[in-house]
Coordinates of C-alpha atoms in Angstrom, one line a residue:
Chain A
X175 CA 149.7 -105.8 9.5
X176 CA 146.4 -104.8 7.8
X177 CA 144.5 -107.2 10.0
X178 CA 146.2 -105.9 13.1
X179 CA 145.3 -102.3 12.1
X180 CA 141.7 -103.3 11.3
X181 CA 141.4 -104.9 14.7
X182 CA 143.0 -101.9 16.3
X183 CA 140.5 -99.6 14.6
X184 CA 137.6 -101.9 15.6
X185 CA 138.9 -101.8 19.2
X186 CA 139.0 -98.0 19.0
X187 CA 135.5 -97.6 17.8
X188 CA 133.8 -98.3 21.2
X189 CA 136.4 -95.9 22.7
X190 CA 135.2 -93.3 20.2
X191 CA 131.6 -93.8 21.3
X192 CA 132.6 -94.0 25.0
X193 CA 134.6 -90.7 24.8
X194 CA 131.6 -88.9 23.2
X195 CA 129.3 -90.4 25.8
X196 CA 131.6 -89.2 28.6
X197 CA 131.8 -85.7 27.1
X198 CA 128.1 -85.6 26.7
X199 CA 127.5 -86.8 30.3
X200 CA 129.9 -84.1 31.6
X201 CA 128.2 -81.5 29.4
X202 CA 124.7 -82.5 30.6
X203 CA 125.9 -82.4 34.2
X204 CA 127.4 -79.0 33.7
X205 CA 124.1 -77.7 32.4
X206 CA 121.9 -79.3 35.0
X207 CA 124.0 -78.4 38.0
X208 CA 123.7 -74.6 37.7
X209 CA 120.0 -74.8 37.1
X210 CA 119.4 -77.1 40.1
X211 CA 121.8 -75.0 42.2
X212 CA 120.0 -71.8 41.1
X213 CA 116.6 -73.4 42.0
X214 CA 117.9 -74.4 45.4
X215 CA 119.5 -71.1 46.1
X216 CA 116.3 -69.3 45.1
X217 CA 114.6 -70.9 48.0
X218 CA 117.1 -70.0 50.7
X219 CA 117.4 -66.9 52.9
X220 CA 120.3 -64.6 52.3
X221 CA 121.5 -65.2 55.9
X222 CA 121.4 -69.0 55.4
X223 CA 123.4 -68.6 52.1
X224 CA 126.2 -66.7 53.8
X225 CA 126.3 -68.8 57.0
X226 CA 126.0 -72.3 55.6
X227 CA 127.7 -71.8 52.2
X228 CA 126.7 -72.2 48.6
X229 CA 125.6 -75.9 48.7
X230 CA 123.4 -76.2 51.8
X231 CA 119.8 -77.4 51.5
X232 CA 117.1 -74.6 52.0
X233 CA 116.0 -74.6 55.6
X234 CA 113.3 -73.2 55.8
X235 CA 112.1 -72.9 52.3
X236 CA 111.8 -69.2 51.4
X237 CA 109.1 -69.0 48.8
X238 CA 108.8 -65.3 49.5
X239 CA 112.0 -64.7 47.5
X240 CA 109.9 -65.3 44.5
X241 CA 107.3 -62.7 45.5
X242 CA 110.1 -60.2 46.2
X243 CA 111.9 -60.9 42.8
X244 CA 108.5 -60.7 41.1
X245 CA 108.0 -57.2 42.5
X246 CA 111.4 -56.0 41.5
X247 CA 111.5 -57.3 37.9
X248 CA 110.6 -54.1 36.2
X249 CA 112.1 -51.7 33.6
X250 CA 112.1 -47.9 34.0
X251 CA 110.9 -46.0 30.9
X252 CA 110.5 -42.3 30.0
X253 CA 106.8 -41.5 30.1
X254 CA 105.5 -37.9 29.6
X255 CA 108.8 -36.4 30.8
X256 CA 109.0 -38.5 33.9
X257 CA 110.3 -42.0 34.8
X258 CA 107.7 -44.7 35.0
X259 CA 108.1 -48.5 35.7
X260 CA 106.9 -51.3 33.5
X261 CA 106.2 -54.5 35.5
X262 CA 106.4 -58.2 34.7
X263 CA 103.0 -58.9 33.2
X264 CA 103.2 -55.9 30.8
X265 CA 106.7 -56.9 29.8
X266 CA 105.5 -60.4 29.2
X267 CA 102.7 -59.0 27.0
X268 CA 105.3 -56.9 25.1
X269 CA 107.6 -60.0 24.7
X270 CA 104.6 -62.0 23.3
X271 CA 103.7 -59.3 20.8
X272 CA 107.3 -58.8 19.7
X273 CA 108.2 -62.5 19.5
X274 CA 105.0 -63.6 17.8
X275 CA 104.7 -60.7 15.3
X276 CA 108.4 -60.5 14.3
X277 CA 108.9 -64.3 14.6
X278 CA 105.9 -65.0 12.3
X279 CA 107.2 -62.5 9.7
X280 CA 110.8 -63.7 10.0
X281 CA 109.5 -67.2 9.1
X282 CA 106.8 -66.4 6.5
X283 CA 108.9 -64.1 4.4
X284 CA 111.9 -66.4 3.8
X285 CA 109.5 -69.3 3.4
X286 CA 107.5 -67.6 0.6
X287 CA 110.7 -66.3 -1.1
X288 CA 112.2 -69.7 -1.0
X289 CA 109.0 -71.3 -2.3
X290 CA 108.8 -69.0 -5.4
X291 CA 112.6 -69.2 -6.0
X292 CA 112.6 -73.0 -5.7
X293 CA 109.5 -73.7 -7.7
X294 CA 109.1 -71.0 -10.4
X295 CA 111.5 -70.6 -13.3
X296 CA 112.4 -66.9 -13.4
X297 CA 115.8 -65.4 -14.2
X298 CA 115.5 -63.2 -11.1
X299 CA 115.7 -66.3 -8.9
X300 CA 119.4 -66.3 -9.3
X301 CA 119.5 -62.7 -8.1
X302 CA 117.4 -63.6 -5.0
X303 CA 119.5 -66.7 -4.2
X304 CA 122.6 -64.6 -4.8
X305 CA 121.5 -61.8 -2.5
X306 CA 120.9 -64.4 0.3
X307 CA 124.3 -66.1 -0.2
X308 CA 126.2 -62.9 -0.7
X309 CA 124.8 -61.2 2.4
X310 CA 125.6 -64.3 4.4
X311 CA 129.1 -64.6 3.0
X312 CA 130.0 -60.9 2.9
X313 CA 129.8 -59.6 6.4
X314 CA 128.8 -56.0 7.0
X315 CA 130.1 -54.8 10.4
X316 CA 128.9 -51.8 12.4
X317 CA 125.7 -50.8 10.6
X318 CA 123.8 -50.2 13.8
X319 CA 124.1 -46.4 13.9
X320 CA 122.9 -46.1 10.4
X321 CA 120.1 -48.6 10.9
X322 CA 119.0 -46.7 14.0
X323 CA 119.0 -43.4 12.1
X324 CA 116.9 -44.8 9.3
X325 CA 114.5 -46.4 11.8
X326 CA 114.1 -43.1 13.6
X327 CA 113.6 -41.3 10.3
X328 CA 110.8 -43.7 9.4
X329 CA 109.2 -43.5 12.8
X330 CA 109.9 -47.1 13.5
X331 CA 111.5 -46.6 16.9
X332 CA 109.2 -47.5 19.7
X333 CA 106.6 -49.0 17.4
X334 CA 105.8 -52.7 17.3
X335 CA 104.7 -52.5 13.7
X336 CA 107.9 -50.7 12.8
X337 CA 110.1 -53.2 14.5
X338 CA 108.2 -56.1 12.9
X339 CA 108.7 -54.5 9.4
X340 CA 112.4 -54.2 10.2
X341 CA 112.6 -57.9 11.0
X342 CA 110.5 -59.0 8.0
X343 CA 113.5 -60.0 5.9
X344 CA 114.3 -63.0 3.8
X345 CA 118.0 -63.1 4.4
X346 CA 119.9 -65.7 6.4
X347 CA 120.1 -69.4 7.1
X348 CA 116.4 -70.1 7.2
X349 CA 115.9 -69.1 3.5
X350 CA 118.3 -72.0 2.7
X351 CA 116.4 -74.3 5.1
X352 CA 113.1 -73.6 3.2
X353 CA 114.8 -73.6 -0.2
X354 CA 116.2 -77.1 0.6
X355 CA 112.7 -78.2 1.8
X356 CA 110.9 -77.0 -1.3
X357 CA 113.4 -78.3 -3.7
X358 CA 112.6 -81.9 -2.8
X359 CA 108.8 -81.4 -2.9
X360 CA 107.5 -82.8 -6.2
X361 CA 105.8 -80.2 -8.5
X362 CA 103.3 -82.9 -9.7
X363 CA 101.0 -82.0 -6.8
X364 CA 100.8 -78.4 -8.0
X365 CA 100.2 -79.6 -11.6
X366 CA 97.3 -81.8 -10.5
X367 CA 95.8 -78.8 -8.6
X368 CA 96.3 -76.6 -11.7
X369 CA 94.4 -79.0 -13.8
X370 CA 91.6 -78.8 -11.3
X371 CA 91.6 -75.0 -11.8
X372 CA 93.5 -73.9 -8.6
X373 CA 95.2 -70.5 -8.7
X374 CA 98.9 -70.1 -7.9
X375 CA 97.9 -68.6 -4.5
X376 CA 95.7 -71.5 -3.7
X377 CA 98.4 -74.0 -4.7
X378 CA 100.9 -72.2 -2.5
X379 CA 98.6 -72.0 0.5
X380 CA 96.7 -75.3 0.2
X381 CA 99.2 -77.7 -1.4
X382 CA 102.8 -76.6 -1.2
X383 CA 103.1 -74.8 2.2
X384 CA 101.4 -77.6 4.1
X385 CA 104.1 -79.9 2.7
X386 CA 106.7 -77.8 4.4
X387 CA 104.8 -77.2 7.6
X388 CA 107.2 -79.2 9.8
X389 CA 110.1 -76.9 8.7
X390 CA 107.8 -73.9 9.0
X391 CA 106.7 -74.5 12.6
X392 CA 110.2 -75.5 13.6
X393 CA 111.7 -72.3 12.2
X394 CA 108.7 -70.3 13.7
X395 CA 109.4 -71.7 17.1
X396 CA 113.2 -71.1 16.8
X397 CA 112.5 -67.5 15.8
X398 CA 109.9 -67.0 18.5
X399 CA 112.3 -68.3 21.2
X400 CA 115.3 -66.3 19.8
X401 CA 113.2 -63.1 19.8
X402 CA 111.7 -63.9 23.3
X403 CA 115.2 -64.2 24.6
X404 CA 116.5 -61.1 22.8
X405 CA 116.9 -58.1 25.0
X406 CA 119.3 -56.0 22.8
X407 CA 117.0 -55.2 19.8
X408 CA 114.0 -54.2 22.0
X409 CA 116.4 -52.2 24.3
X410 CA 117.4 -50.2 21.2
X411 CA 114.2 -50.1 19.1
X412 CA 111.4 -50.4 21.7
X413 CA 112.8 -48.3 24.6
X414 CA 109.3 -47.5 26.0
X415 CA 107.9 -51.0 25.5
X416 CA 110.5 -53.1 27.4
X417 CA 110.3 -56.9 27.0
X418 CA 110.7 -59.5 29.8
X419 CA 114.3 -60.4 28.8
X420 CA 115.2 -56.7 29.2
X421 CA 113.3 -56.5 32.5
X422 CA 115.5 -59.3 33.9
X423 CA 118.6 -57.7 32.4
X424 CA 117.7 -54.4 34.3
X425 CA 116.9 -56.5 37.4
X426 CA 120.4 -58.1 37.3
X427 CA 122.1 -54.7 37.2
X428 CA 119.7 -53.0 39.6
X429 CA 121.4 -50.7 42.1
X430 CA 118.6 -51.6 44.6
X431 CA 120.1 -53.5 47.6
X432 CA 116.9 -55.4 48.0
X433 CA 117.6 -57.5 44.9
X434 CA 121.4 -57.7 45.0
X435 CA 121.6 -61.0 46.8
X436 CA 122.2 -64.4 45.2
X437 CA 118.9 -65.7 46.5
X438 CA 116.7 -63.0 45.0
X439 CA 118.7 -63.0 41.7
X440 CA 118.2 -66.8 41.4
X441 CA 114.5 -66.5 42.1
X442 CA 114.3 -63.9 39.4
X443 CA 116.1 -66.2 37.0
X444 CA 113.7 -69.0 37.8
X445 CA 110.7 -66.8 37.2
X446 CA 112.1 -65.8 33.8
X447 CA 113.0 -69.3 32.8
X448 CA 109.6 -70.7 33.6
X449 CA 107.6 -69.5 30.5
X450 CA 110.4 -70.8 28.2
X451 CA 110.6 -74.1 29.9
X452 CA 106.8 -74.5 29.6
X453 CA 107.0 -73.7 25.9
X454 CA 109.9 -76.1 25.4
X455 CA 108.0 -78.9 27.3
X456 CA 105.0 -78.4 25.1
X457 CA 106.8 -78.2 21.7
X458 CA 110.1 -79.9 22.2
X459 CA 109.4 -82.6 19.5
X460 CA 108.4 -80.0 17.0
X461 CA 111.2 -77.7 18.0
X462 CA 113.8 -80.3 17.5
X463 CA 112.3 -81.5 14.2
X464 CA 114.8 -82.1 11.4
X465 CA 116.1 -79.1 9.6
X466 CA 118.7 -79.2 6.8
X467 CA 120.6 -76.6 4.9
X468 CA 122.7 -77.0 1.7
X469 CA 126.0 -75.4 0.9
X470 CA 126.7 -71.9 -0.2
X471 CA 126.8 -72.1 -3.9
X472 CA 127.7 -68.8 -5.6
Chain B
X290 CA 95.6 -74.1 -33.2
X291 CA 99.2 -73.3 -32.6
X292 CA 98.2 -69.7 -32.0
X293 CA 95.7 -70.7 -29.3
X294 CA 98.3 -72.9 -27.6
X295 CA 100.7 -70.0 -27.7
X296 CA 98.1 -67.7 -26.3
X297 CA 97.3 -70.1 -23.5
X298 CA 101.0 -70.5 -22.7
X299 CA 101.4 -66.7 -22.6
X300 CA 98.4 -66.3 -20.4
X301 CA 99.7 -68.9 -18.0
X302 CA 103.1 -67.2 -18.0
X303 CA 101.5 -63.8 -17.3
X304 CA 99.6 -65.3 -14.3
X305 CA 102.8 -66.8 -13.1
X306 CA 104.7 -63.5 -13.4
X307 CA 102.0 -61.6 -11.5
X308 CA 102.0 -64.2 -8.8
X309 CA 105.8 -64.3 -8.6
X310 CA 106.2 -60.5 -8.3
X311 CA 103.4 -60.2 -5.9
X312 CA 105.3 -62.4 -3.5
X313 CA 108.8 -61.0 -4.0
X314 CA 108.2 -57.3 -4.3
X315 CA 107.6 -56.4 -0.6
X316 CA 110.5 -58.4 0.7
X317 CA 112.7 -56.8 -1.9
X318 CA 111.5 -53.4 -0.9
X319 CA 112.3 -54.2 2.7
X320 CA 115.7 -55.4 1.6
X321 CA 116.3 -52.2 -0.3
X322 CA 115.5 -50.1 2.7
X323 CA 117.0 -52.1 5.6
X324 CA 120.0 -53.5 3.9
X325 CA 120.9 -51.5 0.8
X326 CA 119.9 -48.0 2.2
X327 CA 121.2 -48.8 5.7
X328 CA 124.6 -49.8 4.4
X329 CA 124.7 -46.9 1.9
X330 CA 123.8 -44.5 4.8
X331 CA 126.5 -46.2 6.9
X332 CA 129.1 -45.3 4.2
X333 CA 127.8 -41.7 4.1
X334 CA 127.8 -41.5 7.9
X335 CA 131.4 -42.7 8.1
X336 CA 132.5 -39.5 6.2
X337 CA 130.6 -37.1 8.5
X338 CA 131.1 -35.6 11.9
X339 CA 128.5 -34.4 14.3
X340 CA 128.5 -30.9 15.8
X341 CA 127.1 -31.1 19.3
X342 CA 126.5 -27.4 19.4
X343 CA 124.5 -27.1 16.2
X344 CA 123.2 -30.7 16.2
X345 CA 124.1 -31.0 12.5
X346 CA 126.3 -33.5 10.6
X347 CA 128.9 -32.1 8.2
X348 CA 131.4 -33.6 5.8
X349 CA 134.6 -34.8 7.6
X350 CA 136.5 -36.6 4.9
X351 CA 138.5 -39.5 6.1
X352 CA 138.9 -38.2 9.7
X353 CA 136.8 -41.0 11.2
X354 CA 138.8 -43.7 9.3
X355 CA 142.0 -42.1 10.4
X356 CA 140.9 -41.9 14.0
X357 CA 139.8 -45.6 13.9
X358 CA 143.1 -46.8 12.3
X359 CA 145.1 -44.7 14.8
X360 CA 143.1 -46.3 17.6
X361 CA 143.6 -49.8 16.1
X362 CA 147.4 -49.2 16.2
X363 CA 147.6 -47.5 19.5
X364 CA 144.6 -48.0 21.7
X365 CA 145.2 -51.0 24.1
X366 CA 141.4 -51.8 24.2
X367 CA 141.3 -52.3 20.4
X368 CA 144.5 -54.4 20.4
X369 CA 142.9 -56.6 23.0
X370 CA 139.7 -56.6 20.9
X371 CA 141.6 -58.1 18.0
X372 CA 143.3 -60.7 20.2
X373 CA 140.1 -61.7 22.0
X374 CA 138.0 -61.7 18.9
X375 CA 140.4 -64.2 17.2
X376 CA 140.6 -66.3 20.3
X377 CA 136.8 -66.6 20.6
X378 CA 136.5 -67.5 16.9
X379 CA 139.3 -70.1 17.2
X380 CA 137.9 -71.6 20.3
X381 CA 134.6 -72.1 18.4
X382 CA 136.4 -73.5 15.5
X383 CA 138.8 -75.8 17.3
X384 CA 136.5 -76.9 20.2
X385 CA 132.9 -76.0 19.5
X386 CA 132.6 -77.1 15.9
X387 CA 134.2 -80.6 16.2
X388 CA 132.3 -81.3 19.4
X389 CA 129.0 -80.2 17.8
X390 CA 129.7 -82.7 14.9
X391 CA 130.7 -85.6 17.2
X392 CA 127.6 -84.9 19.4
X393 CA 125.3 -84.8 16.4
X394 CA 126.8 -88.1 15.1
X395 CA 126.2 -89.7 18.5
X396 CA 122.5 -88.5 18.4
X397 CA 122.1 -89.6 14.8
X398 CA 123.4 -93.1 15.5
X399 CA 120.8 -93.3 18.3
X400 CA 123.4 -94.3 20.9
X401 CA 122.4 -94.6 24.6
X402 CA 120.5 -91.6 26.1
X403 CA 120.6 -89.8 22.7
X404 CA 117.2 -88.2 23.3
X405 CA 118.2 -86.8 26.7
X406 CA 121.5 -85.5 25.3
X407 CA 119.7 -83.8 22.4
X408 CA 117.4 -81.9 24.8
X409 CA 120.4 -81.0 27.0
X410 CA 122.4 -79.7 24.1
X411 CA 119.5 -77.6 22.8
X412 CA 118.6 -76.2 26.3
X413 CA 120.9 -73.2 26.2
X414 CA 119.3 -72.1 22.9
X415 CA 115.9 -72.1 24.5
X416 CA 116.8 -70.2 27.6
X417 CA 117.6 -66.5 27.3
X418 CA 121.3 -65.5 27.4
X419 CA 120.4 -63.1 30.3
X420 CA 119.3 -66.1 32.4
X421 CA 122.2 -68.4 31.4
X422 CA 124.6 -65.6 32.1
X423 CA 123.1 -64.9 35.5
X424 CA 123.2 -68.6 36.4
X425 CA 126.7 -69.0 35.1
X426 CA 127.9 -65.9 36.8
X427 CA 126.6 -66.8 40.2
X428 CA 127.4 -70.5 39.9
X429 CA 131.0 -69.9 38.8
X430 CA 131.8 -67.2 41.2
X431 CA 130.0 -68.5 44.3
X432 CA 129.7 -72.3 44.0
X433 CA 133.0 -73.2 42.1
X434 CA 135.4 -71.7 44.6
X435 CA 133.6 -73.4 47.5
X436 CA 133.4 -76.7 45.7
X437 CA 137.2 -76.5 44.9
X438 CA 138.0 -75.8 48.5
X439 CA 135.8 -78.7 49.8
X440 CA 136.8 -81.3 47.2
X441 CA 140.4 -80.5 46.5
X442 CA 141.5 -78.2 49.4
X443 CA 142.4 -75.6 46.8
X444 CA 141.8 -71.9 47.3
X445 CA 140.3 -70.8 44.0
X446 CA 139.6 -67.1 43.1
X447 CA 136.2 -66.1 41.8
X448 CA 136.7 -66.5 38.0
X449 CA 134.5 -63.7 36.7
X450 CA 135.5 -61.3 39.5
X451 CA 139.2 -61.8 39.0
X452 CA 140.9 -59.9 36.2
X453 CA 143.2 -62.6 35.0
X454 CA 140.5 -65.3 34.8
X455 CA 137.6 -63.3 33.4
X456 CA 138.3 -63.8 29.8
X457 CA 138.9 -67.6 30.0
X458 CA 135.6 -67.9 32.0
X459 CA 133.7 -66.0 29.3
X460 CA 135.4 -68.2 26.6
X461 CA 134.2 -71.3 28.4
X462 CA 130.7 -69.8 28.7
X463 CA 130.6 -69.2 24.9
X464 CA 131.5 -72.7 24.0
X465 CA 129.1 -74.0 26.7
X466 CA 126.0 -72.4 25.2
X467 CA 127.0 -72.8 21.5
X468 CA 125.7 -76.2 20.5
X469 CA 121.9 -75.8 20.0
X470 CA 121.1 -74.8 16.4
X471 CA 124.2 -76.5 15.1
X472 CA 123.1 -79.8 16.6
X473 CA 119.6 -79.4 15.0
X474 CA 121.0 -78.7 11.6
X475 CA 123.8 -81.3 11.7
X476 CA 121.5 -84.1 12.9
X477 CA 118.9 -83.0 10.3
X478 CA 121.6 -83.2 7.6
X479 CA 122.9 -86.6 8.8
X480 CA 119.4 -88.1 8.6
X481 CA 119.4 -87.3 4.9
X482 CA 122.3 -89.8 4.3
X483 CA 121.1 -92.9 2.6
X484 CA 120.7 -95.8 5.0
X485 CA 122.0 -98.2 2.4
X486 CA 125.3 -96.3 2.2
X487 CA 125.9 -96.5 5.9
X488 CA 124.8 -100.2 6.0
X489 CA 127.1 -101.2 3.1
X490 CA 130.0 -99.5 4.9
X491 CA 129.1 -101.5 8.0
X492 CA 129.0 -104.7 6.0
X493 CA 132.5 -103.9 4.7
X494 CA 133.7 -103.7 8.3
X495 CA 133.8 -100.0 8.9
X496 CA 133.4 -99.0 12.5
X497 CA 131.6 -95.9 13.8
X498 CA 134.6 -93.7 13.6
X499 CA 135.3 -94.7 10.0
X500 CA 131.7 -94.3 9.1
X501 CA 131.8 -90.8 10.6
X502 CA 135.0 -89.9 8.8
X503 CA 134.4 -91.4 5.4
X504 CA 130.6 -91.1 5.0
X505 CA 129.0 -88.7 7.5
X506 CA 131.6 -85.9 7.4
X507 CA 131.7 -85.6 3.6
X508 CA 127.9 -85.6 3.5
X509 CA 127.6 -82.8 6.0
X510 CA 130.6 -80.9 4.7
X511 CA 128.5 -78.4 2.6
X512 CA 126.6 -77.4 5.7
X513 CA 129.8 -77.3 7.8
X514 CA 131.3 -75.0 5.1
X515 CA 128.3 -72.7 5.5
X516 CA 128.9 -72.5 9.3
X517 CA 132.6 -72.0 8.8
X518 CA 132.3 -69.3 6.2
X519 CA 129.6 -67.4 8.1
X520 CA 131.6 -67.8 11.2
X521 CA 134.6 -65.9 9.8
X522 CA 132.5 -62.7 9.9
X523 CA 131.7 -63.3 13.6
X524 CA 135.3 -62.3 14.4
X525 CA 134.2 -58.7 13.7
X526 CA 130.7 -58.9 15.0
X527 CA 130.6 -61.3 18.0
X528 CA 130.2 -59.7 21.4
X529 CA 130.7 -63.0 23.2
X530 CA 128.0 -62.0 25.6
X531 CA 130.3 -59.4 27.2
X532 CA 127.6 -56.8 27.2
X533 CA 125.3 -59.3 28.9
X534 CA 127.9 -60.0 31.6
X535 CA 129.1 -56.4 32.3
X536 CA 126.9 -53.9 30.4
X537 CA 129.2 -51.2 29.1
X538 CA 131.4 -51.5 32.2
X539 CA 133.6 -54.3 31.0
X540 CA 137.3 -53.7 31.5
X541 CA 139.7 -53.5 28.6
X542 CA 140.9 -57.1 29.0
X543 CA 137.4 -58.3 27.8
X544 CA 137.0 -56.1 24.7
X545 CA 135.9 -57.7 21.4
X546 CA 135.2 -55.8 18.1
X547 CA 131.5 -56.5 18.4
X548 CA 131.4 -55.2 22.0
X549 CA 133.5 -52.2 21.2
X550 CA 131.3 -51.0 18.4
X551 CA 128.1 -51.8 20.2
X552 CA 128.9 -49.9 23.4
X553 CA 130.2 -47.0 21.3
X554 CA 126.6 -46.7 20.0
X555 CA 124.5 -48.0 22.8
X556 CA 126.7 -47.4 25.9
X557 CA 125.6 -44.9 28.6
X558 CA 128.3 -42.4 27.5
X559 CA 127.5 -42.8 23.7
X560 CA 126.2 -39.7 21.9
X561 CA 125.3 -38.9 18.3
X562 CA 128.9 -37.8 17.8
X563 CA 130.0 -41.4 18.2
X564 CA 127.9 -42.7 15.3
X565 CA 130.2 -41.6 12.5
X566 CA 133.3 -43.1 14.2
X567 CA 131.4 -46.4 14.8
X568 CA 130.2 -46.4 11.1
X569 CA 133.8 -45.8 9.9
X570 CA 135.1 -48.6 12.2
X571 CA 132.5 -50.9 10.8
X572 CA 133.4 -50.2 7.2
X573 CA 137.2 -50.6 8.0
X574 CA 136.5 -54.0 9.6
X575 CA 134.2 -55.0 6.7
X576 CA 137.1 -54.3 4.4
X577 CA 139.1 -56.8 6.3
X578 CA 136.3 -59.3 6.8
X579 CA 135.2 -59.6 3.2
X580 CA 138.5 -61.0 1.7
X581 CA 139.0 -63.2 4.7
X582 CA 135.5 -64.7 4.3
X583 CA 135.9 -65.2 0.6
X584 CA 139.4 -66.7 1.1
X585 CA 138.0 -69.1 3.7
X586 CA 135.1 -70.1 1.4
X587 CA 137.5 -70.8 -1.5
X588 CA 139.9 -72.8 0.8
X589 CA 137.1 -74.9 2.2
X590 CA 135.7 -75.7 -1.1
X591 CA 139.1 -76.7 -2.4
X592 CA 140.4 -78.7 0.6
X593 CA 137.2 -80.2 2.1
X594 CA 136.4 -83.9 2.1
X595 CA 134.7 -85.2 -1.1
X596 CA 131.6 -87.4 -1.0

């Protein structure tokens, strides 16, 4: 009986692998198809799309869709009492400033906090770790109106510096990622540096942080991409400095008939996806480096 | 001699203390302002009302809480929000979470095409939700019905444009884009498992599924618990991309708590008078979310697999 069961389980194991493979293959196809379909549609004329259906090959190729979408990806802002438009390149610059500035601080702050908490024996460490765990476990819902009020009172609304300060927190999953990374780094390296007369700052910058650089750059890239793709926070806190993601959001809901066709919308989507794909192609190994998090003790 | 040693130790400790506090003080200050003060202000705001004529806030007692609880009991949109929020959370729990773990295991075991699948699974995390929503919206509404007609001869409605299929279509979208960071963290955690443990299990005749069930799952359980516990709060905060799909024009059948509160503050019709109501709603939902989250944590710690 036991032998039969064992054989049965053995027989089922390739099925387990095959089922996951099949699911993954379907998933990959479900992702690639809309992207390829979108790229094809972006090169078709509106007339061709309606006459020949959703799956026809572009004939002729309409690259001018891209020029048109490019012209129409803009966000209206209030400027000196009138409405002005901010166009793609300026929004790209805003995105870069917002993503890099806030992304760097969102990585550096939890990294430094995790380092001192993991490596220095202070009673307050428990409080810091506790704050991270408790804020993760105990959800606070609906604090947006209050946050907006405080940001306004501090003059942080519409200020890149203000928004970066707001984002410079140590809370969340990445603190635990860095904490796990620093826990396994041996302290002997620091002790050797101390014997050589290095200060705590020097040890941190020259010895310990480089040992966690893989985790640091992975988290930095994850934060950068998350912020690059975020349109809601800039929509609320940077209303007169729209970012590219918000520009495309406004483009999607534009009431202008010139951009309301599938072909122009897909061209716009491709224009927006391009910088992120380039970034992903350049850093995909770094981006998908191994990260690990422990449990929530406390 | 002993005094010199003690002095040196004290000097070293003083340097450590200065270093330690120089690192933690600014982040703590930031925490005090943007977490403690924000939430304290949220509580105060919940007890106020805004006078649109004078532009001033005044004490309103429990009026905002009463209004929110009355809406919870009688407003169809909020009843739908409760149902939808639970369905989205459960779909993530029952479909998204096990799939993410199985997929991570497949990648960790370096089975065929694992590198390609890893990139594919991570792709939706790289591309902005506004882009994936646009692609999904047009693909599902324009291409699917045509493909169904051509392949199966079935007349299919446009899922996102049809009232009865909108929510299921959004549900599918949310699972579809949900794997990225989970896959990274799970595979990262799996690579920490000692190779010798997995090898000895193999030598004892364990197959892949048994290895997953008896070795991998208990090893990644602390991380899975983290996801599960944090996920409980998402019942009350998740917008499920409804705002990205429909701005503040979503019909009642798509309401989620996260969406309801967000559009109450950010929507085109929102005014300063809506802030106290939204703050009270947030506090009322927090009061439900906290015991739920703590209960889930205790349950998972008690009932989870042991290494």
